[in-house]
Short mmCIF file of C-alpha atoms in Angstrom, two decimals:
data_model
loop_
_atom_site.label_atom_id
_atom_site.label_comp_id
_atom_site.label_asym_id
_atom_site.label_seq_id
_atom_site.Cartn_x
_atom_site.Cartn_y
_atom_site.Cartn_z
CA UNK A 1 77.25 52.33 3.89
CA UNK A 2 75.83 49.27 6.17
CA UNK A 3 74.05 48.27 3.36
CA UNK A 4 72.59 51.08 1.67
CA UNK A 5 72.54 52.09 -2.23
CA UNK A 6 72.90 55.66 -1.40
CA UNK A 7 74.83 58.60 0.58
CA UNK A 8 72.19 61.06 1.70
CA UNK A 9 73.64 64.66 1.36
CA UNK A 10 71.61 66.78 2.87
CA UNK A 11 71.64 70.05 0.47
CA UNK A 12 70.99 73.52 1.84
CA UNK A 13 68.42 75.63 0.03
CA UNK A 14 68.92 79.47 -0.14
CA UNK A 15 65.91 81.48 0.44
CA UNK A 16 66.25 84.70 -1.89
CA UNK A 17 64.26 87.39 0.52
CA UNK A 18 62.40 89.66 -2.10
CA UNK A 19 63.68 93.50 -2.56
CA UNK A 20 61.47 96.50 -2.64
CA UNK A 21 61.68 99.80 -3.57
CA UNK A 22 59.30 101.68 -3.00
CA UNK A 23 57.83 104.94 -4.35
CA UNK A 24 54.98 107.23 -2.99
CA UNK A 25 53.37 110.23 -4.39
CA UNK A 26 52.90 112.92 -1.57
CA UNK A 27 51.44 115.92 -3.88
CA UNK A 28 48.93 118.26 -3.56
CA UNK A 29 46.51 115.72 -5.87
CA UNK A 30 46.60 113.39 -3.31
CA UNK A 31 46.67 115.22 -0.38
CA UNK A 32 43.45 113.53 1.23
CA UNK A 33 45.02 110.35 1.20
CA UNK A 34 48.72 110.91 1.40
CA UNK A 35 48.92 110.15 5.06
CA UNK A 36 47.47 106.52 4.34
CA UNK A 37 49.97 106.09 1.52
CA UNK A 38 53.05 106.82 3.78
CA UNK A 39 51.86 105.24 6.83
CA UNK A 40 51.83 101.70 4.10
CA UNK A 41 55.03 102.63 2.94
CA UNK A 42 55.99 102.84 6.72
CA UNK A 43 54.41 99.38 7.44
CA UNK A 44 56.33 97.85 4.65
CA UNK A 45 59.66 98.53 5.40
CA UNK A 46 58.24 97.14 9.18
CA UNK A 47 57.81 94.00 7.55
CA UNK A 48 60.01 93.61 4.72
CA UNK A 49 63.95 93.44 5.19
CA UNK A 50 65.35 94.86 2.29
CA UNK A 51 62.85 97.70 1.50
CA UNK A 52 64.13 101.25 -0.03
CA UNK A 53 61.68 103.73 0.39
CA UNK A 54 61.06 107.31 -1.81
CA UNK A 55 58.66 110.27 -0.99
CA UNK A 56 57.86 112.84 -4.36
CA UNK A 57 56.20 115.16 -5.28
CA UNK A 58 58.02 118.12 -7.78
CA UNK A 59 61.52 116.29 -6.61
CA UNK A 60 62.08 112.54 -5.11
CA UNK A 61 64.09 111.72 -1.74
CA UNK A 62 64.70 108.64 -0.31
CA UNK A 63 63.18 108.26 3.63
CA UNK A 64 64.14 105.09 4.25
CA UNK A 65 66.67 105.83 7.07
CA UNK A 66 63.95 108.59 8.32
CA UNK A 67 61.57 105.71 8.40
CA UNK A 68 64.42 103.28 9.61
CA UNK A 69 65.20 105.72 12.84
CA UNK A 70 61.49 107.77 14.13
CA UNK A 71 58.36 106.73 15.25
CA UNK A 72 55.70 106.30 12.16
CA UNK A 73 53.71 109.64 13.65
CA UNK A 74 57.10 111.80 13.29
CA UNK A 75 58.17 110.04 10.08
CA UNK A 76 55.04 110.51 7.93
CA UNK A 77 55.39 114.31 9.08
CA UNK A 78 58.53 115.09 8.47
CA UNK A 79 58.34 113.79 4.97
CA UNK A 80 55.14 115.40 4.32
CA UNK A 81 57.06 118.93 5.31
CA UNK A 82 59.86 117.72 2.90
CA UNK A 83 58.69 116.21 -0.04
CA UNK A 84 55.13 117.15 -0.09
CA UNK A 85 52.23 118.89 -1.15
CA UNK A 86 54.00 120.22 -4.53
CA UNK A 87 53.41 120.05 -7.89
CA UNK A 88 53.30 116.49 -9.34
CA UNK A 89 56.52 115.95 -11.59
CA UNK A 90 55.83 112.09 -12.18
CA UNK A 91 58.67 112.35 -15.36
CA UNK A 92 61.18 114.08 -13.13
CA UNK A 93 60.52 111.58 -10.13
CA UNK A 94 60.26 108.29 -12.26
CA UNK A 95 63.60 109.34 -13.79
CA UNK A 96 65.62 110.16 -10.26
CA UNK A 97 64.36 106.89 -9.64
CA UNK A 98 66.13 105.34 -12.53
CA UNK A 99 69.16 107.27 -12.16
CA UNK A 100 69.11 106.38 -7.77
CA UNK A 101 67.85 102.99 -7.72
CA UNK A 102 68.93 100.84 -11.76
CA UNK A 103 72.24 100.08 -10.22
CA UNK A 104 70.47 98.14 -7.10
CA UNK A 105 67.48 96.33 -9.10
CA UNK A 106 67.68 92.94 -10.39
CA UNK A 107 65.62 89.36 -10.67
CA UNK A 108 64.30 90.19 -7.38
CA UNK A 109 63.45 93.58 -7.01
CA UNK A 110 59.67 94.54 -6.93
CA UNK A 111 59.16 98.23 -7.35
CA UNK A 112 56.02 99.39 -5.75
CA UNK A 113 54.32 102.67 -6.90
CA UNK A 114 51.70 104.40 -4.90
CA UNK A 115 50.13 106.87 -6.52
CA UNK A 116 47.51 108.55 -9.09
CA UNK A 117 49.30 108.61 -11.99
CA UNK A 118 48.55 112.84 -12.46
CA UNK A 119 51.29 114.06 -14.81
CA UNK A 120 49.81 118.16 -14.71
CA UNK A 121 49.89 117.24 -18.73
CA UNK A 122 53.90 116.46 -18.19
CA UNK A 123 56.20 113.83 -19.18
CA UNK A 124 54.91 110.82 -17.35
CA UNK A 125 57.91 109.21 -16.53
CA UNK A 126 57.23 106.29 -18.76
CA UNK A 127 60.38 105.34 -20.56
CA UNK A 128 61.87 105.99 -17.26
CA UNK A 129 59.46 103.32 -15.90
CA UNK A 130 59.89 100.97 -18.83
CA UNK A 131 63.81 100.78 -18.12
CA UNK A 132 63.79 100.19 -14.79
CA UNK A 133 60.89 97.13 -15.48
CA UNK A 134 63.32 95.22 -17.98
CA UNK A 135 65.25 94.87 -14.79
CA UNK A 136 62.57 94.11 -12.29
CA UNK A 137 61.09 91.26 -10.93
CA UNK A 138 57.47 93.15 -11.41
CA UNK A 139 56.01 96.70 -11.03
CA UNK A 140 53.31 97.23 -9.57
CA UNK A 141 51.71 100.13 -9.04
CA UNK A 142 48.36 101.05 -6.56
CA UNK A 143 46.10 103.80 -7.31
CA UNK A 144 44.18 105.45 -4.55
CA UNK A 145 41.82 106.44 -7.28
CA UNK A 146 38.90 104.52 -8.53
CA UNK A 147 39.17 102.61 -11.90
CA UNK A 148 36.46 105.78 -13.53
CA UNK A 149 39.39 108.45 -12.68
CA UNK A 150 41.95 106.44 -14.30
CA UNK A 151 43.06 108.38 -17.59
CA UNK A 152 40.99 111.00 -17.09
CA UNK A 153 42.23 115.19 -17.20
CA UNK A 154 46.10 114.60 -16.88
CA UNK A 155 46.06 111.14 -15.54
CA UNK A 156 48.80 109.17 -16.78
CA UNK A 157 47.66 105.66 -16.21
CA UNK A 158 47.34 103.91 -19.73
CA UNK A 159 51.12 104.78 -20.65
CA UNK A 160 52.31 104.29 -17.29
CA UNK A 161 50.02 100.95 -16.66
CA UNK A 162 51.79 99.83 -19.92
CA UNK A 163 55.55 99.53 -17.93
CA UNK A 164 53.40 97.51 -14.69
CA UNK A 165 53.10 94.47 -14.45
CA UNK A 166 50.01 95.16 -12.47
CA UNK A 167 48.12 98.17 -11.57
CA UNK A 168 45.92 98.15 -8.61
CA UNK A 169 43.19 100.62 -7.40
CA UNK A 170 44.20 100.94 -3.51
CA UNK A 171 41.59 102.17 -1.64
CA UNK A 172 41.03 99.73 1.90
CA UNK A 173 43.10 98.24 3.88
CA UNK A 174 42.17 94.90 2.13
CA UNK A 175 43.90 95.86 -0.83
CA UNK A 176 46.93 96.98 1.03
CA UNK A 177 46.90 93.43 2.50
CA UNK A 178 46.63 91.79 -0.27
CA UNK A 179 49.42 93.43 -2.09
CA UNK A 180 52.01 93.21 0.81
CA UNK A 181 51.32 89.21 1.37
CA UNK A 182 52.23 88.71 -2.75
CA UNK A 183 55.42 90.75 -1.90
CA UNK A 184 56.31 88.80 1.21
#
């Protein structure tokens, strides 16, 4: 070893890209901001490899080859025509979720909800939620309500909030940033 104590190895570190699956609410309650919700949800699987991405309203669909295949403009309204502007069903949708997605989620899965939490006084969805966070890396989930709506009328928030690791009121672009950097 020409005189050395030592055999350097050089050892090769995996980098474990993060998964996301990702979940927007495209109902009639949040109609005024729906298009801002899916164009994020666009941007993310833009920047993010491994992203799976869902559209609800009464039922839940996955867009992520829509998204994978047309232009954001084309995207956002096609799944707006398909999945939105219904009835919320957050307890139907959380549990397709479960039933679409539990296989797939492990240590480092981050499931991203974007949403307001408005049940129309049905199930929330929150044992649904719960199971699929024992699996998770983290939920998080971003409100495009203010904090003073929050569990107010038939928001869900406090039982919901209670399966999140973190729950977010997204309302700028700054908070949208900040959210997708912790992802990445």
């Amino acid at each position: 070893y020409d005189g050395l104590l030592f055999e350097t190895v050089w050892k090769k570190i995996r980098v474990e890209r993060p998964k996301v699956i990702a979940v927007c609410d495209v109902s009639g309650s949040v109609a005024n901001v729906a298009r801002f919700l899916l164009l994020f949800l666009y941007s993310i699987t833009e920047v993010i490899p491994k992203v799976r991405a869902f559209a609800f309203s009464n039922r839940l669909g996955e867009v992520t080859e829509m998204f994978n295949r047309l232009p954001v403009a084309d995207a956002i309204t096609q799944t707006l025509s398909e999945y939105g502007h219904g009835s919320t069903d957050y307890g139907n949708a959380l549990a397709d979720l479960e039933r679409l997605t539990l296989e797939d989620i492990d240590h480092r899965t981050t499931v991203l909800v974007l949403g307001d939490a408005r049940s129309n006084y049905g199930e929330p969805g929150d044992r649904a939620l719960k199971r699929i966070h024992e699996r998770a890396r983290r939920v998080l989930w971003l409100n495009p309500e203010p904090k003073s709506f929050w569990n107010t009328g038939d928001s869900a928030m406090r039982k919901l909030a209670a399966a999140c690791d973190r729950v977010e009121p997204c309302r700028s672009l700054r908070h949208l940033e900040r959210v997708v950097s912790e992802i990445a």
